[in-house]
Amino acid sequence: VPTTESMDSLATKPFEEAFNSGLVLPRTLDPNFEDAIRHVLSNPGSLVRPRLVFQMATTYGLEAAHSQDLAVALEYFHTASLLFDDLPCMDNAFERRGAPCTHLAFGEDGAILTALALINRAYALTWRAVSGAPRAKQREALEFIEKCLGVEGVLNGQSLDLHYLDLPHSRETTERIARGKTVSLIRLTLVLPAMLGSALARELQLIERISLFWGLAYQTMDDLKDVLQSSGQSGKTPARDALLSRPNIAAVMGVRAAIQRLTRFIDLGDRVLRSLLAWKPELDFLDNLRGELHLELARVMRNSNALVERDRL
Amino acid sequence: VPTTESMDSLATKPFEEAFNSGLVLPRTLDPNFEDAIRHVLSNPGSLVRPRLVFQMATTYGLEAAHSQDLAVALEYFHTASLLFDDLPCMDNAFERRGAPCTHLAFGEDGAILTALALINRAYALTWRAVSGAPRAKQREALEFIEKCLGVEGVLNGQSLDLHYLDLPHSRETTERIARGKTVSLIRLTLVLPAMLGSALARELQLIERISLFWGLAYQTMDDLKDVLQSSGQSGKTPARDALLSRPNIAAVMGVRAAIQRLTRFIDLGDRVLRSLLAWKPELDFLDNLRGELHLELARVMRNSNALVERDRL
């Protein structure tokens, strides 16, 4: 009997291969460039997103080949955004997906050109995935992608994130940034494949709301972990967000209020998901995500309680 | 009577406006990001490319709105490539289109996010321009774009350019790089709009060859200017290409052989253009480009002769 983990790696295998082989490298490629691209393609990360894209797309009747193209395309967009985020002029990161950051191993130029190669390929794969749909649906999908990835979505979120010092340090600001960065990418993962498939307007609306609540929940969770982890280490490691002057809702509202808000986002997500699953039971794979959010919430609450205990002693 | 210059600026005006207004900025945009984008949109450069795209597209029967979308899209791709090229990790440039480089005025993050905003918008505009065409033509055009912009085109050219030190310093290498960087963008400018319009396979073939010869001619011209200009200043200013260890065909072959090669490219281009114009006289606006190449050739030859004279004294 395969364990959960081995079953999981079984389910991941085809996505790993698709991620690795989705960008065909010509023989005339500059060797430096080739090394940088191969470094990125051979470290695909958890592949949770492309699996979700594929499940959403096929559940809504998109054919398997198109579903896979879309899954790889969206993961390439996501990976490209990480390559840019990690650059010294942005987050100045050192490690990504268990390997040294691409710009450290192959230069900033190598990281940038690799990100652009992924983006160029992602658009081509997206077009292929969209090509079978009726024109009105094509237009809707492509406008949706433009919004999520462009100046109304991820790019604005990233810019606000980097210039947080100049902005009011409020809940509104942190949530505006989370909508730009985190929610936009979750919308692409969950809403876009449903939109390209046969999802009805009402279903899309529910999936939109789930993406919003889960996106805000994930961001709040990350912020809480950042604050709790550093406090847990007796303040010796300053919170990374504070170090980088980055938005953190737990720093703005306090841990207790942030946990309350997180609980509320998870609750709201649960409620919308119940409506969606009552209507479309085939989407029950979304229940795993809901379950993980609850597990993480429990962990965060435990850490926060431990902290309160410790401060009492 | 308007002078040539004022007529020219008259013809440029609509493209300037289209370039400036083609990327709509939402009110919620991060102010830093907005400033960086406006800086780029208000310095459009000569706009030679979008005018050519528009002329090619309308000559081949593409409707005006689609032709303009395509013109702006390709100029956005081009501008984004310049924003990346100018970064410290690539050419480390200071000025672009008569203004300080975007990364100097708004940070490297501002330049990168602006370039990505242009790329995101360029794909959306391209899609709009392509949307009216039959599916087979859409696919052909989108695959052509992927090739020109991706790992087989501009990106590989740029990577080879940056790693020239590791490559054999030969005519073959410099021309491979010129094909990647310069020829790819000229192909997008001349071939793509004709392809999307009503151009026949035979016409596309001729336009492909003109793009190749002109691309190689322009790159050779640039290389010659780089070498001649520095020598003209008595060697006090080292050639920029040599300074940056960048490929330069005149440095590899010598000035005399490079001029011979340049003359040959221009000759070949002339010959193919004659065939094309005999078949499609409406493309006579291409004759201006041919004329400019000849003027530049004469200038380069004058400078080279002056250098020989000076060295003789």
Short mmCIF file of C-alpha atoms in Angstrom, two decimals, chain A residues 34-313:
data_model
loop_
_atom_site.label_atom_id
_atom_site.label_comp_id
_atom_site.label_asym_id
_atom_site.label_seq_id
_atom_site.Cartn_x
_atom_site.Cartn_y
_atom_site.Cartn_z
CA GLU A 34 21.15 27.01 -20.94
CA ASP A 35 22.64 26.27 -17.51
CA ALA A 36 20.51 28.95 -15.87
CA ILE A 37 17.31 27.70 -17.52
CA ARG A 38 18.07 24.06 -16.64
CA HIS A 39 18.73 25.07 -13.03
CA VAL A 40 15.23 26.55 -12.81
CA LEU A 41 13.48 23.78 -14.74
CA SER A 42 15.04 21.07 -12.58
CA ASN A 43 13.83 22.69 -9.32
CA PRO A 44 10.08 22.86 -9.80
CA GLY A 45 9.00 23.30 -6.19
CA SER A 46 5.87 21.68 -4.77
CA LEU A 47 3.81 21.98 -7.99
CA VAL A 48 0.64 22.49 -5.93
CA ARG A 49 -0.51 25.24 -8.30
CA PRO A 50 -0.25 23.40 -11.62
CA ARG A 51 -2.00 20.36 -10.10
CA LEU A 52 -4.85 22.58 -8.98
CA VAL A 53 -5.04 24.27 -12.38
CA PHE A 54 -5.20 20.88 -14.06
CA GLN A 55 -7.88 19.58 -11.68
CA MET A 56 -10.01 22.70 -12.06
CA ALA A 57 -9.66 22.72 -15.85
CA THR A 58 -10.46 19.03 -16.39
CA THR A 59 -13.34 19.14 -13.89
CA TYR A 60 -14.84 21.88 -16.03
CA GLY A 61 -14.39 19.84 -19.19
CA LEU A 62 -11.26 21.38 -20.73
CA GLU A 63 -9.43 18.64 -22.62
CA ALA A 64 -6.37 17.13 -20.93
CA ALA A 65 -3.75 18.54 -23.34
CA HIS A 66 -5.09 22.09 -22.99
CA SER A 67 -5.42 21.69 -19.22
CA GLN A 68 -1.78 20.68 -18.99
CA ASP A 69 -0.64 23.56 -21.21
CA LEU A 70 -2.49 25.96 -18.94
CA ALA A 71 -1.06 24.33 -15.80
CA VAL A 72 2.52 24.65 -17.05
CA ALA A 73 1.93 28.17 -18.36
CA LEU A 74 0.65 29.45 -15.01
CA GLU A 75 3.49 27.76 -13.14
CA TYR A 76 5.99 29.40 -15.53
CA PHE A 77 4.42 32.81 -14.85
CA HIS A 78 4.63 32.09 -11.13
CA THR A 79 8.24 30.88 -11.33
CA ALA A 80 9.24 33.96 -13.35
CA SER A 81 7.72 36.19 -10.66
CA LEU A 82 9.83 34.39 -8.04
CA LEU A 83 13.01 34.87 -10.10
CA PHE A 84 12.35 38.62 -10.21
CA ASP A 85 11.29 38.82 -6.53
CA ASP A 86 14.52 37.16 -5.44
CA LEU A 87 16.80 39.71 -7.17
CA PRO A 88 18.97 41.96 -4.99
CA CYS A 89 16.91 45.03 -5.99
CA MET A 90 13.78 43.32 -4.65
CA ASP A 91 13.89 40.71 -1.84
CA ASN A 92 17.61 39.89 -2.13
CA ALA A 93 16.99 36.22 -1.41
CA PHE A 94 19.59 33.46 -1.23
CA GLU A 95 17.70 30.23 -1.59
CA ARG A 96 14.66 29.15 -3.55
CA ARG A 97 13.06 25.72 -3.81
CA GLY A 98 15.95 24.18 -1.91
CA ALA A 99 18.62 25.46 -4.29
CA PRO A 100 20.70 28.65 -4.52
CA CYS A 101 18.82 31.49 -6.17
CA THR A 102 19.37 31.64 -9.93
CA HIS A 103 20.93 35.10 -9.81
CA LEU A 104 23.53 33.85 -7.30
CA ALA A 105 24.41 30.82 -9.39
CA PHE A 106 24.17 32.37 -12.88
CA GLY A 107 24.24 36.13 -12.44
CA GLU A 108 21.39 38.62 -12.36
CA ASP A 109 21.39 38.71 -16.16
CA GLY A 110 20.98 34.92 -16.23
CA ALA A 111 18.05 35.08 -13.80
CA ILE A 112 16.35 37.89 -15.73
CA LEU A 113 16.76 36.26 -19.15
CA THR A 114 15.51 32.95 -17.73
CA ALA A 115 12.44 34.65 -16.26
CA LEU A 116 11.74 36.29 -19.63
CA ALA A 117 12.14 32.94 -21.40
CA LEU A 118 9.55 31.44 -19.02
CA ILE A 119 7.17 34.35 -19.59
CA ASN A 120 7.52 34.15 -23.38
CA ARG A 121 6.85 30.41 -23.26
CA ALA A 122 3.98 30.84 -20.79
CA TYR A 123 2.14 33.17 -23.18
CA ALA A 124 2.64 30.72 -26.04
CA LEU A 125 1.29 27.82 -23.92
CA THR A 126 -1.61 29.96 -22.73
CA TRP A 127 -2.55 30.78 -26.31
CA ARG A 128 -2.45 27.11 -27.19
CA ALA A 129 -4.67 26.29 -24.20
CA VAL A 130 -7.10 29.06 -25.15
CA SER A 131 -7.09 28.38 -28.88
CA GLY A 132 -9.89 25.82 -28.80
CA ALA A 133 -12.35 28.07 -26.95
CA PRO A 134 -14.98 30.27 -28.61
CA ARG A 135 -13.77 33.81 -29.35
CA ALA A 136 -15.78 35.52 -26.61
CA LYS A 137 -14.34 33.14 -24.02
CA GLN A 138 -10.83 33.60 -25.40
CA ARG A 139 -11.14 37.37 -25.02
CA GLU A 140 -12.52 37.07 -21.49
CA ALA A 141 -9.70 34.73 -20.44
CA LEU A 142 -6.92 36.83 -21.95
CA GLU A 143 -8.25 40.03 -20.39
CA PHE A 144 -8.42 38.23 -17.05
CA ILE A 145 -4.76 37.18 -17.38
CA GLU A 146 -3.72 40.72 -18.29
CA LYS A 147 -5.48 42.07 -15.19
CA CYS A 148 -4.06 39.50 -12.79
CA LEU A 149 -0.47 39.78 -14.04
CA GLY A 150 -0.29 43.47 -14.92
CA VAL A 151 -0.50 46.93 -13.35
CA GLU A 152 -3.81 46.04 -11.70
CA GLY A 153 -2.49 42.81 -10.23
CA VAL A 154 0.82 41.18 -9.34
CA LEU A 155 3.05 44.02 -10.60
CA ASN A 156 1.29 46.68 -8.56
CA GLY A 157 1.26 44.40 -5.51
CA GLN A 158 5.00 43.90 -5.83
CA SER A 159 5.67 47.62 -6.23
CA LEU A 160 3.52 48.53 -3.21
CA ASP A 161 5.28 45.78 -1.27
CA LEU A 162 8.70 47.23 -2.10
CA HIS A 163 7.65 50.79 -1.27
CA TYR A 164 5.71 50.01 1.89
CA LEU A 165 7.85 52.49 3.83
CA ASP A 166 6.20 55.34 1.88
CA LEU A 167 2.66 54.09 2.54
CA PRO A 168 0.34 54.30 5.58
CA HIS A 169 1.08 51.27 7.77
CA SER A 170 -2.50 50.11 8.05
CA ARG A 171 -4.62 47.03 7.63
CA GLU A 172 -6.00 48.55 4.40
CA THR A 173 -2.51 48.86 2.91
CA THR A 174 -1.42 45.34 3.84
CA GLU A 175 -4.62 43.91 2.39
CA ARG A 176 -4.30 45.97 -0.78
CA ILE A 177 -0.84 44.49 -1.24
CA ALA A 178 -2.08 40.96 -0.49
CA ARG A 179 -4.83 41.41 -3.09
CA GLY A 180 -2.24 42.47 -5.66
CA LYS A 181 0.36 39.81 -5.00
CA THR A 182 -1.26 36.78 -3.39
CA VAL A 183 -4.90 36.93 -4.45
CA SER A 184 -4.06 37.63 -8.12
CA LEU A 185 -2.02 34.44 -8.44
CA ILE A 186 -4.68 32.34 -6.67
CA ARG A 187 -7.34 33.80 -8.96
CA LEU A 188 -5.25 32.70 -11.95
CA THR A 189 -4.94 29.21 -10.43
CA LEU A 190 -8.60 28.68 -9.57
CA VAL A 191 -10.75 31.06 -11.62
CA LEU A 192 -9.00 31.03 -15.01
CA PRO A 193 -9.23 27.25 -15.67
CA ALA A 194 -12.88 27.22 -14.60
CA MET A 195 -13.55 30.22 -16.86
CA LEU A 196 -11.94 28.50 -19.84
CA GLY A 197 -13.98 25.41 -19.13
CA SER A 198 -17.70 25.25 -18.72
CA ALA A 199 -18.14 27.04 -15.38
CA LEU A 200 -21.31 29.12 -15.06
CA ALA A 201 -21.22 32.78 -14.03
CA ARG A 202 -22.56 31.84 -10.59
CA GLU A 203 -19.81 29.24 -10.08
CA LEU A 204 -17.13 31.69 -11.20
CA GLN A 205 -18.44 34.16 -8.66
CA LEU A 206 -18.10 31.61 -5.86
CA ILE A 207 -14.60 30.60 -6.99
CA GLU A 208 -13.65 34.29 -7.15
CA ARG A 209 -14.74 34.71 -3.52
CA ILE A 210 -12.91 31.59 -2.37
CA SER A 211 -9.75 32.88 -4.08
CA LEU A 212 -10.11 36.19 -2.29
CA PHE A 213 -10.66 34.70 1.19
CA TRP A 214 -7.96 32.07 0.80
CA GLY A 215 -5.51 34.57 -0.64
CA LEU A 216 -6.04 36.93 2.28
CA ALA A 217 -5.88 33.98 4.70
CA TYR A 218 -2.59 32.72 3.26
CA GLN A 219 -1.04 36.17 3.42
CA THR A 220 -2.20 36.69 7.01
CA MET A 221 -0.84 33.25 7.91
CA ASP A 222 2.54 34.09 6.38
CA ASP A 223 2.63 37.39 8.25
CA LEU A 224 1.77 35.69 11.54
CA LYS A 225 4.43 33.04 11.04
CA ASP A 226 7.00 35.72 10.30
CA VAL A 227 6.19 37.52 13.55
CA LEU A 228 5.70 34.44 15.76
CA GLN A 229 8.78 32.64 14.55
CA SER A 230 11.06 35.56 15.34
CA SER A 231 9.46 36.09 18.78
CA GLY A 232 9.71 32.36 19.44
CA GLN A 233 13.44 32.72 19.08
CA SER A 234 13.46 35.21 21.98
CA GLY A 235 13.70 38.17 19.65
CA LYS A 236 17.18 37.26 18.56
CA THR A 237 16.11 36.87 14.94
CA PRO A 238 14.23 39.99 13.95
CA ALA A 239 11.14 39.33 11.84
CA ARG A 240 12.18 39.29 8.21
CA ASP A 241 9.33 41.59 7.16
CA ALA A 242 10.36 44.19 9.73
CA LEU A 243 13.98 43.80 8.65
CA LEU A 244 13.04 44.52 5.03
CA SER A 245 10.38 47.13 5.93
CA ARG A 246 7.77 44.92 4.36
CA PRO A 247 4.03 44.95 5.09
CA ASN A 248 2.90 42.59 7.83
CA ILE A 249 -0.68 42.60 9.04
CA ALA A 250 0.25 40.98 12.38
CA ALA A 251 2.74 43.78 13.00
CA VAL A 252 0.08 46.37 12.13
CA MET A 253 -2.89 44.91 14.08
CA GLY A 254 -1.14 42.79 16.68
CA VAL A 255 -1.03 39.00 16.81
CA ARG A 256 -4.38 38.50 18.55
CA ALA A 257 -6.38 40.67 16.13
CA ALA A 258 -4.56 39.15 13.15
CA ILE A 259 -5.51 35.63 14.32
CA GLN A 260 -9.14 36.76 14.66
CA ARG A 261 -9.05 38.15 11.15
CA LEU A 262 -7.43 34.98 9.82
CA THR A 263 -10.11 32.86 11.48
CA ARG A 264 -12.75 35.02 9.85
CA PHE A 265 -11.22 34.64 6.36
CA ILE A 266 -11.05 30.88 6.81
CA ASP A 267 -14.66 30.80 8.03
CA LEU A 268 -15.86 32.82 5.07
CA GLY A 269 -13.92 30.58 2.71
CA ASP A 270 -15.47 27.49 4.34
CA ARG A 271 -18.95 28.88 3.87
CA VAL A 272 -18.48 29.74 0.18
CA LEU A 273 -16.79 26.40 -0.46
CA ARG A 274 -19.77 24.57 1.05
CA SER A 275 -22.12 26.35 -1.38
CA LEU A 276 -19.82 25.54 -4.29
CA LEU A 277 -19.44 21.85 -3.39
CA ALA A 278 -23.19 21.45 -2.85
CA TRP A 279 -23.60 22.59 -6.44
CA LYS A 280 -20.50 20.92 -7.95
CA PRO A 281 -19.37 17.95 -5.78
CA GLU A 282 -16.60 17.04 -8.30
CA LEU A 283 -14.61 19.98 -6.93
CA ASP A 284 -14.05 18.12 -3.64
CA PHE A 285 -10.27 18.23 -4.15
CA LEU A 286 -10.58 21.84 -2.95
CA ASP A 287 -11.45 20.39 0.45
CA ASN A 288 -7.77 19.40 0.90
CA LEU A 289 -6.77 23.04 0.63
CA ARG A 290 -9.41 23.99 3.16
CA GLY A 291 -8.10 21.25 5.47
CA GLU A 292 -4.54 22.51 5.17
CA LEU A 293 -5.61 26.03 6.04
CA HIS A 294 -7.27 24.72 9.23
CA LEU A 295 -4.15 22.72 10.15
CA GLU A 296 -1.99 25.78 9.66
CA LEU A 297 -4.39 27.90 11.69
CA ALA A 298 -4.17 25.41 14.57
CA ARG A 299 -0.36 25.52 14.38
CA VAL A 300 -0.28 29.31 14.43
CA MET A 301 -2.66 29.40 17.42
CA ARG A 302 -0.50 26.88 19.28
CA ASN A 303 2.61 28.98 18.69
CA SER A 304 0.85 32.12 19.75
CA ASN A 305 -0.43 30.47 22.97
CA ALA A 306 3.04 29.12 23.73
CA LEU A 307 4.32 32.64 23.38
CA VAL A 308 1.73 34.03 25.76
CA GLU A 309 2.60 31.24 28.26
CA ARG A 310 6.31 31.99 27.99
CA ASP A 311 5.79 35.71 28.49
CA ARG A 312 3.72 34.91 31.63
CA LEU A 313 6.56 32.90 33.24
#
